[in-house]
Tab-separated table of C-alpha atoms in Angstrom:
chain	number	residue	atom	x	y	z
A	1	MET	CA	3.109	-3.572	-23.699
A	2	ASP	CA	-0.283	-1.998	-22.922
A	3	TYR	CA	-0.306	-1.439	-19.181
A	4	ARG	CA	-3.985	-0.440	-19.191
A	5	GLU	CA	-4.955	-4.017	-19.933
A	6	LYS	CA	-3.031	-5.438	-16.987
A	7	THR	CA	-4.716	-6.353	-13.703
A	8	ASP	CA	-3.747	-4.690	-10.423
A	9	PRO	CA	-1.756	-7.738	-9.165
A	10	GLU	CA	0.146	-7.899	-12.482
A	11	LEU	CA	1.032	-4.217	-12.257
A	12	VAL	CA	2.113	-4.592	-8.626
A	13	GLU	CA	4.394	-7.486	-9.629
A	14	LEU	CA	5.968	-5.298	-12.312
A	15	CYS	CA	6.427	-2.504	-9.759
A	16	LYS	CA	8.329	-4.931	-7.532
A	17	GLN	CA	10.711	-5.458	-10.465
A	18	GLY	CA	11.289	-1.707	-10.665
A	19	ASN	CA	8.912	-0.980	-13.562
A	20	GLU	CA	7.949	2.697	-13.268
A	21	ARG	CA	5.387	2.608	-16.084
A	22	ALA	CA	3.420	-0.004	-14.157
A	23	ALA	CA	3.484	2.253	-11.095
A	24	ALA	CA	2.326	5.229	-13.189
A	25	GLU	CA	-0.593	3.140	-14.498
A	26	LEU	CA	-1.614	2.315	-10.919
A	27	VAL	CA	-1.488	6.021	-10.055
A	28	HIS	CA	-3.752	6.831	-13.032
A	29	ARG	CA	-6.093	4.034	-12.004
A	30	PHE	CA	-6.530	5.142	-8.377
A	31	GLU	CA	-5.743	8.884	-8.317
A	32	ARG	CA	-9.404	9.917	-8.460
A	33	PRO	CA	-10.863	7.604	-5.786
A	34	VAL	CA	-7.933	8.215	-3.411
A	35	PHE	CA	-8.000	11.975	-3.967
A	36	SER	CA	-11.804	12.076	-3.608
A	37	LEU	CA	-11.787	10.205	-0.312
A	38	ILE	CA	-9.150	12.538	1.134
A	39	TYR	CA	-10.820	15.650	-0.315
A	40	ARG	CA	-14.161	14.704	1.203
A	41	MET	CA	-12.378	14.222	4.531
A	42	VAL	CA	-10.233	17.369	4.710
A	43	ARG	CA	-12.231	19.607	2.301
A	44	ASP	CA	-9.127	21.422	1.109
A	45	ARG	CA	-7.964	20.775	-2.464
A	46	GLU	CA	-4.281	21.643	-2.034
A	47	LEU	CA	-3.920	19.690	1.183
A	48	SER	CA	-5.770	16.732	-0.361
A	49	GLU	CA	-3.316	16.700	-3.270
A	50	ASP	CA	-0.373	16.670	-0.857
A	51	LEU	CA	-1.857	13.849	1.209
A	52	ALA	CA	-2.858	11.815	-1.852
A	53	GLN	CA	0.621	12.245	-3.301
A	54	GLU	CA	2.190	11.142	-0.029
A	55	ALA	CA	-0.082	8.075	0.086
A	56	PHE	CA	1.026	6.929	-3.376
A	57	VAL	CA	4.698	7.643	-2.666
A	58	ARG	CA	4.578	5.647	0.579
A	59	ALA	CA	2.767	2.772	-1.103
A	60	PHE	CA	5.311	2.469	-3.920
A	61	ASN	CA	8.385	3.102	-1.805
A	62	ASN	CA	7.212	0.261	0.464
A	63	ILE	CA	5.934	-2.024	-2.297
A	64	GLY	CA	8.312	-4.758	-1.098
A	65	ARG	CA	6.334	-4.923	2.163
A	66	TYR	CA	2.931	-5.235	0.465
A	67	ASP	CA	1.140	-8.501	1.251
A	68	PRO	CA	-0.397	-9.697	-2.035
A	69	SER	CA	-3.089	-11.723	-0.245
A	70	TYR	CA	-4.943	-8.385	0.143
A	71	LYS	CA	-6.187	-6.129	-2.653
A	72	PHE	CA	-3.675	-3.443	-3.634
A	73	SER	CA	-6.430	-0.834	-3.585
A	74	SER	CA	-7.304	-1.739	0.036
A	75	TRP	CA	-3.664	-1.287	1.014
A	76	LEU	CA	-3.435	2.036	-0.803
A	77	PHE	CA	-6.696	3.292	0.719
A	78	LYS	CA	-5.526	2.208	4.154
A	79	ILE	CA	-2.351	4.281	3.807
A	80	ALA	CA	-4.385	7.238	2.518
A	81	TYR	CA	-6.923	6.883	5.341
A	82	ASN	CA	-4.217	6.648	8.029
A	83	LEU	CA	-2.405	9.693	6.655
A	84	THR	CA	-5.628	11.702	6.552
A	85	ILE	CA	-6.719	10.693	10.042
A	86	ASP	CA	-3.230	11.468	11.413
A	87	HIS	CA	-3.366	14.876	9.769
A	88	LEU	CA	-6.855	15.619	11.078
A	89	ARG	CA	-5.862	14.572	14.589
A	90	LYS	CA	-2.813	16.830	14.524
A	91	LYS	CA	-4.892	19.708	13.213
A	92	ARG	CA	-7.739	19.158	15.650
A	93	LEU	CA	-6.309	21.522	18.239
A	94	ASP	CA	-6.213	24.312	15.670
A	95	THR	CA	-9.470	23.608	13.865
A	96	VAL	CA	-12.208	22.256	16.065
A	97	SER	CA	-14.445	19.853	14.167
A	98	ILE	CA	-17.734	21.481	13.181
A	99	HIS	CA	-19.613	18.538	14.649
A	100	GLY	CA	-18.057	18.806	18.068
A	101	SER	CA	-15.223	17.340	20.060
A	102	PRO	CA	-14.200	13.768	19.186
A	103	THR	CA	-14.341	12.954	22.876
A	104	ALA	CA	-17.988	14.025	23.119
A	105	VAL	CA	-20.024	10.900	23.751
A	106	THR	CA	-23.511	12.352	24.006
A	107	SER	CA	-25.395	14.594	21.597
A	108	GLU	CA	-25.490	17.327	24.268
A	109	MET	CA	-21.716	17.238	24.619
A	110	GLN	CA	-21.321	17.298	20.838
A	111	GLU	CA	-23.636	20.280	20.591
A	112	ALA	CA	-21.790	22.065	23.357
A	113	THR	CA	-18.402	21.585	21.680
A	114	ALA	CA	-19.557	22.089	18.088
A	115	ILE	CA	-18.918	25.279	16.147
A	116	THR	CA	-21.107	26.941	13.560
A	117	PRO	CA	-19.377	27.793	10.286
A	118	VAL	CA	-19.745	31.421	9.238
A	119	ALA	CA	-19.465	32.870	5.759
A	120	THR	CA	-16.120	34.472	4.941
A	121	GLY	CA	-14.782	36.195	1.851
A	122	GLU	CA	-13.796	33.327	-0.446
A	123	LEU	CA	-10.600	33.232	-2.460
A	124	PRO	CA	-10.914	31.872	-6.047
A	125	ASP	CA	-9.635	28.415	-5.021
A	126	GLN	CA	-12.004	28.304	-2.097
A	127	ALA	CA	-14.879	29.256	-4.405
A	128	LEU	CA	-14.015	26.273	-6.612
A	129	GLU	CA	-13.904	24.012	-3.586
A	130	ALA	CA	-17.213	25.393	-2.372
A	131	ARG	CA	-18.810	24.594	-5.730
A	132	GLU	CA	-17.353	21.087	-5.735
A	133	ILE	CA	-18.257	20.097	-2.240
A	134	GLY	CA	-21.047	22.571	-1.761
A	135	SER	CA	-23.951	20.454	-2.952
A	136	GLU	CA	-26.456	19.519	-0.297
A	137	ILE	CA	-25.408	15.880	-0.305
A	138	GLU	CA	-21.728	16.785	-0.028
A	139	LEU	CA	-22.468	19.183	2.808
A	140	ALA	CA	-24.460	16.506	4.604
A	141	ILE	CA	-21.574	14.039	4.188
A	142	GLY	CA	-19.169	16.719	5.422
A	143	ALA	CA	-21.236	17.141	8.578
A	144	LEU	CA	-20.801	13.470	9.528
A	145	ARG	CA	-18.178	12.343	12.018
A	146	GLU	CA	-14.921	11.317	10.306
A	147	GLU	CA	-15.435	7.585	10.835
A	148	TYR	CA	-19.005	7.671	9.541
A	149	ARG	CA	-17.954	9.812	6.600
A	150	THR	CA	-15.140	7.462	5.568
A	151	ALA	CA	-17.323	4.382	5.895
A	152	ILE	CA	-20.235	5.851	3.925
A	153	ILE	CA	-17.967	7.130	1.127
A	154	LEU	CA	-16.149	3.818	0.795
A	155	ARG	CA	-19.432	1.916	0.813
A	156	HIS	CA	-21.698	4.039	-1.354
A	157	VAL	CA	-19.423	6.202	-3.521
A	158	ASP	CA	-16.653	3.643	-4.097
A	159	GLY	CA	-18.887	0.564	-3.753
A	160	ARG	CA	-16.460	-1.299	-1.473
A	161	ALA	CA	-17.493	-4.384	0.490
A	162	TYR	CA	-17.896	-4.252	4.281
A	163	GLU	CA	-14.924	-6.593	4.712
A	164	GLU	CA	-12.696	-4.285	2.679
A	165	ILE	CA	-13.844	-1.208	4.609
A	166	SER	CA	-13.064	-3.066	7.822
A	167	GLN	CA	-9.503	-3.709	6.546
A	168	ILE	CA	-9.018	-0.118	5.384
A	169	MET	CA	-10.284	1.447	8.615
A	170	ASP	CA	-8.778	-1.277	10.804
A	171	VAL	CA	-11.985	-1.798	12.786
A	172	PRO	CA	-14.169	-4.902	13.234
A	173	LEU	CA	-16.860	-5.693	10.682
A	174	GLY	CA	-19.621	-4.984	13.227
A	175	THR	CA	-18.211	-1.521	13.841
A	176	VAL	CA	-18.250	-0.780	10.104
A	177	LYS	CA	-21.917	-1.800	9.949
A	178	THR	CA	-22.687	0.446	12.905
A	179	TYR	CA	-20.833	3.395	11.315
A	180	ILE	CA	-22.720	2.978	8.043
A	181	HIS	CA	-26.077	2.475	9.747
A	182	ARG	CA	-25.643	5.636	11.859
A	183	ALA	CA	-24.278	7.618	8.917
A	184	ARG	CA	-27.338	6.679	6.847
A	185	LYS	CA	-29.667	7.669	9.666
A	186	GLU	CA	-28.000	11.085	9.959
A	187	LEU	CA	-28.020	11.592	6.199
A	188	GLN	CA	-31.699	10.598	6.017
A	189	VAL	CA	-32.469	13.304	8.574
A	190	HIS	CA	-30.344	15.971	6.865
A	191	LEU	CA	-31.572	15.146	3.362
A	192	GLN	CA	-35.162	14.286	4.230
A	193	HIS	CA	-36.612	16.868	1.848
A	194	LEU	CA	-34.523	15.471	-1.042
A	195	LEU	CA	-35.253	11.836	-0.407
A	196	THR	CA	-39.045	11.935	-0.276
B	1	MET	CA	-37.428	-22.254	11.598
B	2	THR	CA	-35.986	-18.740	11.651
B	3	ASP	CA	-36.673	-15.926	14.070
B	4	ARG	CA	-38.508	-14.150	11.241
B	5	ASP	CA	-40.774	-17.177	10.648
B	6	GLN	CA	-41.591	-17.345	14.339
B	7	ASN	CA	-42.407	-13.665	14.544
B	8	PRO	CA	-43.567	-12.297	11.155
B	9	ASP	CA	-44.643	-9.001	12.751
B	10	ARG	CA	-41.103	-8.130	13.771
B	11	HIS	CA	-39.736	-5.139	11.830
B	12	LEU	CA	-36.884	-5.642	9.391
B	13	THR	CA	-33.360	-5.669	10.778
B	14	PRO	CA	-30.817	-3.219	9.286
B	15	ASP	CA	-29.280	-6.132	7.358
B	16	GLU	CA	-32.656	-7.085	5.911
B	17	VAL	CA	-33.374	-3.456	5.013
B	18	GLU	CA	-30.035	-3.353	3.185
B	19	LEU	CA	-30.887	-6.503	1.227
B	20	PHE	CA	-34.103	-4.888	0.000
B	21	THR	CA	-32.460	-1.516	-0.599
B	22	LEU	CA	-29.782	-2.981	-2.822
B	23	GLY	CA	-32.207	-5.444	-4.405
B	24	LEU	CA	-29.980	-8.340	-3.467
B	25	PRO	CA	-31.208	-11.923	-3.754
B	26	ALA	CA	-31.527	-14.314	-0.789
B	27	ARG	CA	-34.188	-12.186	0.882
B	28	PRO	CA	-36.341	-14.264	3.255
B	29	ARG	CA	-39.881	-14.710	1.886
B	30	SER	CA	-41.342	-14.005	5.331
B	31	ALA	CA	-39.472	-10.662	5.316
B	32	GLU	CA	-41.041	-9.825	1.964
B	33	THR	CA	-44.465	-10.632	3.383
B	34	HIS	CA	-43.762	-8.355	6.345
B	35	LEU	CA	-42.511	-5.564	4.080
B	36	ALA	CA	-45.653	-5.700	1.948
B	37	ALA	CA	-47.799	-5.241	5.038
B	38	CYS	CA	-45.670	-2.829	7.138
B	39	LEU	CA	-45.832	0.833	6.165
B	40	GLU	CA	-42.972	1.735	8.498
B	41	CYS	CA	-40.522	-0.771	6.999
B	42	ARG	CA	-41.658	0.074	3.450
B	43	SER	CA	-40.975	3.742	4.119
B	44	GLU	CA	-37.550	2.885	5.594
B	45	VAL	CA	-36.578	0.840	2.523
B	46	ASP	CA	-37.843	3.558	0.133
B	47	SER	CA	-35.953	6.280	1.980
B	48	LEU	CA	-32.762	4.237	2.025
B	49	GLN	CA	-33.110	3.408	-1.667
B	50	ALA	CA	-33.396	7.123	-2.419
B	51	LEU	CA	-30.325	7.826	-0.263
B	52	HIS	CA	-28.426	5.030	-1.994
B	53	ARG	CA	-29.274	6.512	-5.404
B	54	ALA	CA	-28.217	9.987	-4.273
B	55	LEU	CA	-24.891	8.776	-2.888
B	56	SER	CA	-24.188	6.585	-5.903
B	57	SER	CA	-24.654	9.600	-8.158
B	58	LEU	CA	-21.719	11.384	-6.520
B	59	GLU	CA	-18.664	11.459	-8.734
B	60	HIS	CA	-14.981	11.230	-7.996
B	61	PHE	CA	-13.069	14.478	-7.884
B	62	ALA	CA	-9.975	14.778	-10.056
B	63	PRO	CA	-6.653	16.036	-8.722
B	64	ALA	CA	-4.815	18.783	-10.646
B	65	PRO	CA	-3.306	17.800	-14.022
B	66	ALA	CA	0.058	15.959	-14.036
B	67	PHE	CA	-0.658	14.481	-10.606
B	68	ALA	CA	0.822	11.117	-11.661
B	69	GLU	CA	4.004	12.803	-12.903
B	70	ARG	CA	4.435	14.590	-9.570
B	71	VAL	CA	3.956	11.316	-7.709
B	72	MET	CA	6.384	9.418	-9.934
B	73	ALA	CA	9.038	12.113	-9.460
B	74	ARG	CA	9.113	11.149	-5.766
B	75	VAL	CA	8.803	7.367	-6.124
B	76	THR	CA	11.819	5.080	-5.689
B	77	LEU	CA	10.888	1.564	-6.728
B	78	PRO	CA	13.035	-1.406	-5.672
B	79	VAL	CA	15.549	-2.292	-8.387
B	80	PRO	CA	16.520	-5.964	-8.970
B	81	TRP	CA	20.273	-6.684	-9.232
B	82	ARG	CA	20.247	-7.410	-12.997
B	83	ALA	CA	18.636	-4.056	-13.737
B	84	ARG	CA	21.077	-2.404	-11.317
B	85	ALA	CA	24.066	-4.006	-13.097
B	86	TRP	CA	22.749	-2.866	-16.477
B	87	THR	CA	22.179	0.656	-15.185
B	88	LEU	CA	25.690	0.712	-13.736
B	89	ALA	CA	27.157	-0.453	-17.058
B	90	ARG	CA	25.127	2.214	-18.876
B	91	GLU	CA	26.020	5.005	-16.469
B	92	ARG	CA	29.722	4.073	-16.213
B	93	TRP	CA	30.262	2.947	-19.786
B	94	LEU	CA	33.474	4.976	-20.152
B	95	PRO	CA	35.611	3.091	-17.572
B	96	VAL	CA	34.110	-0.237	-18.691
B	97	ALA	CA	34.917	0.502	-22.344
B	98	ALA	CA	38.435	1.701	-21.409
B	99	ALA	CA	39.114	-1.531	-19.497
B	100	LEU	CA	37.862	-3.586	-22.448
B	101	VAL	CA	40.092	-1.683	-24.892
B	102	ALA	CA	43.102	-2.133	-22.566
B	103	VAL	CA	42.562	-5.907	-22.305
B	104	LEU	CA	42.051	-6.306	-26.060
B	105	GLY	CA	45.097	-4.111	-26.769
B	106	ALA	CA	47.347	-6.122	-24.438
B	107	ALA	CA	46.152	-9.403	-25.978
B	108	SER	CA	46.776	-8.104	-29.502
B	109	LEU	CA	50.291	-6.883	-28.617
B	110	THR	CA	51.162	-10.238	-27.005
B	111	ALA	CA	49.875	-12.128	-30.038
B	112	LEU	CA	51.920	-9.836	-32.305
B	113	TRP	CA	55.079	-10.343	-30.211
B	114	LEU	CA	54.626	-14.116	-30.155
B	115	GLY	CA	54.138	-14.116	-33.919
B	116	ASN	CA	57.522	-12.400	-34.302
B	117	GLN	CA	59.370	-15.069	-32.205
B	118	PRO	CA	60.021	-17.938	-34.677
B	119	GLU	CA	61.924	-19.973	-32.058
B	120	LEU	CA	58.766	-20.196	-29.871
B	121	SER	CA	56.027	-22.530	-31.006
B	122	VAL	CA	52.439	-22.252	-29.626
B	123	GLY	CA	52.901	-25.574	-27.746
B	124	GLY	CA	56.144	-24.304	-26.203
B	125	VAL	CA	54.534	-21.079	-24.990
B	126	LEU	CA	51.615	-22.984	-23.435
B	127	GLU	CA	53.998	-25.396	-21.663
B	128	LEU	CA	56.037	-22.449	-20.328
B	129	MET	CA	52.906	-20.710	-19.060
B	130	SER	CA	51.529	-23.827	-17.374
B	131	ARG	CA	54.872	-24.449	-15.598
B	132	GLU	CA	54.960	-20.843	-14.364
B	133	VAL	CA	51.370	-21.061	-13.050
B	134	ARG	CA	52.072	-24.365	-11.240
B	135	GLU	CA	55.153	-22.963	-9.559
B	136	PHE	CA	53.365	-19.777	-8.559
B	137	GLY	CA	50.435	-21.754	-7.042
B	138	LEU	CA	52.803	-24.012	-5.124
B	139	GLN	CA	54.640	-20.997	-3.726
B	140	VAL	CA	51.355	-19.382	-2.601
B	141	VAL	CA	50.259	-22.558	-0.786
B	142	MET	CA	53.657	-22.973	0.909
B	143	THR	CA	53.795	-19.339	2.029
B	144	ALA	CA	50.228	-19.365	3.363
B	145	GLY	CA	50.826	-22.655	5.188
B	146	GLY	CA	54.031	-21.346	6.775
B	147	LEU	CA	52.364	-18.126	7.878
B	148	LEU	CA	49.447	-20.030	9.407
B	149	TRP	CA	51.692	-22.489	11.240
B	150	ASN	CA	53.721	-19.653	12.693
B	151	SER	CA	50.698	-17.580	13.717
B	152	ALA	CA	49.803	-17.341	17.401
B	153	ILE	CA	46.164	-18.340	16.735
B	154	VAL	CA	47.075	-21.647	15.116
B	155	ARG	CA	49.542	-22.341	17.913
B	156	SER	CA	46.953	-21.705	20.624
B	157	VAL	CA	44.364	-23.836	18.768
B	158	ALA	CA	46.870	-26.664	18.518
B	159	ASP	CA	47.711	-26.288	22.232
B	160	GLY	CA	43.977	-26.246	23.027
B	161	ILE	CA	43.368	-29.466	21.094
B	162	VAL	CA	46.205	-31.117	22.962
B	163	SER	CA	44.772	-29.992	26.321
B	164	ILE	CA	41.080	-30.854	25.686
B	165	GLY	CA	41.710	-33.951	23.609
B	166	VAL	CA	40.448	-34.816	20.135
B	167	GLU	CA	36.855	-35.608	21.313
B	168	GLY	CA	36.639	-32.236	23.050
B	169	ALA	CA	37.907	-30.457	19.946
B	170	ILE	CA	35.256	-32.197	17.777
B	171	LEU	CA	32.538	-31.168	20.244
B	172	LEU	CA	33.786	-27.581	20.269
B	173	LEU	CA	33.893	-27.456	16.445
B	174	SER	CA	30.340	-28.851	16.218
B	175	ALA	CA	29.071	-26.215	18.653
B	176	LEU	CA	30.849	-23.468	16.698
B	177	SER	CA	29.325	-24.741	13.436
B	178	LEU	CA	25.830	-24.690	14.965
B	179	VAL	CA	26.304	-21.121	16.190
B	180	THR	CA	27.553	-20.054	12.744
B	181	ILE	CA	24.597	-21.689	10.943
B	182	SER	CA	22.092	-20.090	13.369
B	183	ALA	CA	23.709	-16.681	12.905
B	184	ALA	CA	23.576	-17.065	9.113
B	185	ALA	CA	19.892	-18.100	9.234
B	186	THR	CA	19.032	-15.114	11.445
B	187	MET	CA	20.853	-12.757	9.087
B	188	ALA	CA	18.966	-14.222	6.106
B	189	ARG	CA	15.636	-13.659	7.895
B	190	LEU	CA	16.596	-10.061	8.729
B	191	VAL	CA	17.613	-9.297	5.165
B	192	GLN	CA	14.314	-10.745	3.778
B	193	PRO	CA	11.646	-7.970	3.660
B	194	THR	CA	8.672	-8.660	5.958
B	195	PRO	CA	5.288	-8.500	4.187
B	196	LEU	CA	3.170	-5.658	5.523
B	197	ARG	CA	-0.079	-6.999	6.995
B	198	ILE	CA	-3.037	-4.886	6.088
B	199	GLY	CA	-4.451	-5.252	9.570
B	200	HIS	CA	-1.497	-3.335	10.960
B	201	ALA	CA	-0.711	0.319	10.616
B	202	GLY	CA	0.478	1.409	7.182
B	203	PRO	CA	4.052	2.491	6.480
């Protein structure tokens, strides 16, 4: 049986019957997009691997609770997104977001609570990460607020529909549109010299 | 008549800009007319198209090699009962095989012994066995019946029926049956896994 030719719903059905090869095929199919989303959110390769792994494990260990009327990938991304957001919220006290406090509602408050990253001696792993996410576009995405960042990545890098993004982020469709619109505006400002 | 038709000078909405950026069909003709004439909206669409191209060019990052193997080492998929029974038989083949050998051995020895008893025909043995089984069954039923009749519970039930009358007893039994059926239905619902709605928090 060639599992690569099977559709996502077929593989999920096989997983529900305890078929581990079907589960492994789903991991191969989604490891890159799930890992990339998390990596672009937390910007730490090792931590991203741990969170991505946890997302897959939770998805498969709870496969009996999956509602097949939704896309499997949306469900998986939702778990990954929730895990990442939970982690970032827990870490927030230790590592203040570079774009200011999440409770800051005005640009002045954001500026007042923001921190400026300074260059430090990089370890080999950090150098690799810096190369990967160090391009101007990646840096500009990294400077966005978490919600904007997630929405813009899901929309433009993964090509997901607004409705799907709304399900993954658990926010209304209008909010997703607002996130993406604002994210684009910020990116246009940051990348103005590249886009003209 | 749309809002756009009524006011062709109005700038494009974000949704309209997106339609042009992505080159999607179903763009209002009046919006196209506006775009051709409005430098501001043209510049907005161009800038967004460039941003869209830049973002689309970003690639997915790959996790470290053997990521799938590490995930699968921690995954416990649900196992249906048939697969579970097969696994059990595979994992505990020694006791299963021993039991099979014991049964086959006992059957062979019995057949051998019967073959060496010329006074016993096959029909005679079967008749003997059927009589023994009948007597044993009858004894079981009699013993169980006697035990039940002598038990305090049966006595109190019988006394209860006498005191509340036959109609009362039927009513009581019906109510008890309803309670039992409801309890069974509730248990069945609890045992059934609830599908996880995507709108709710993940596991």
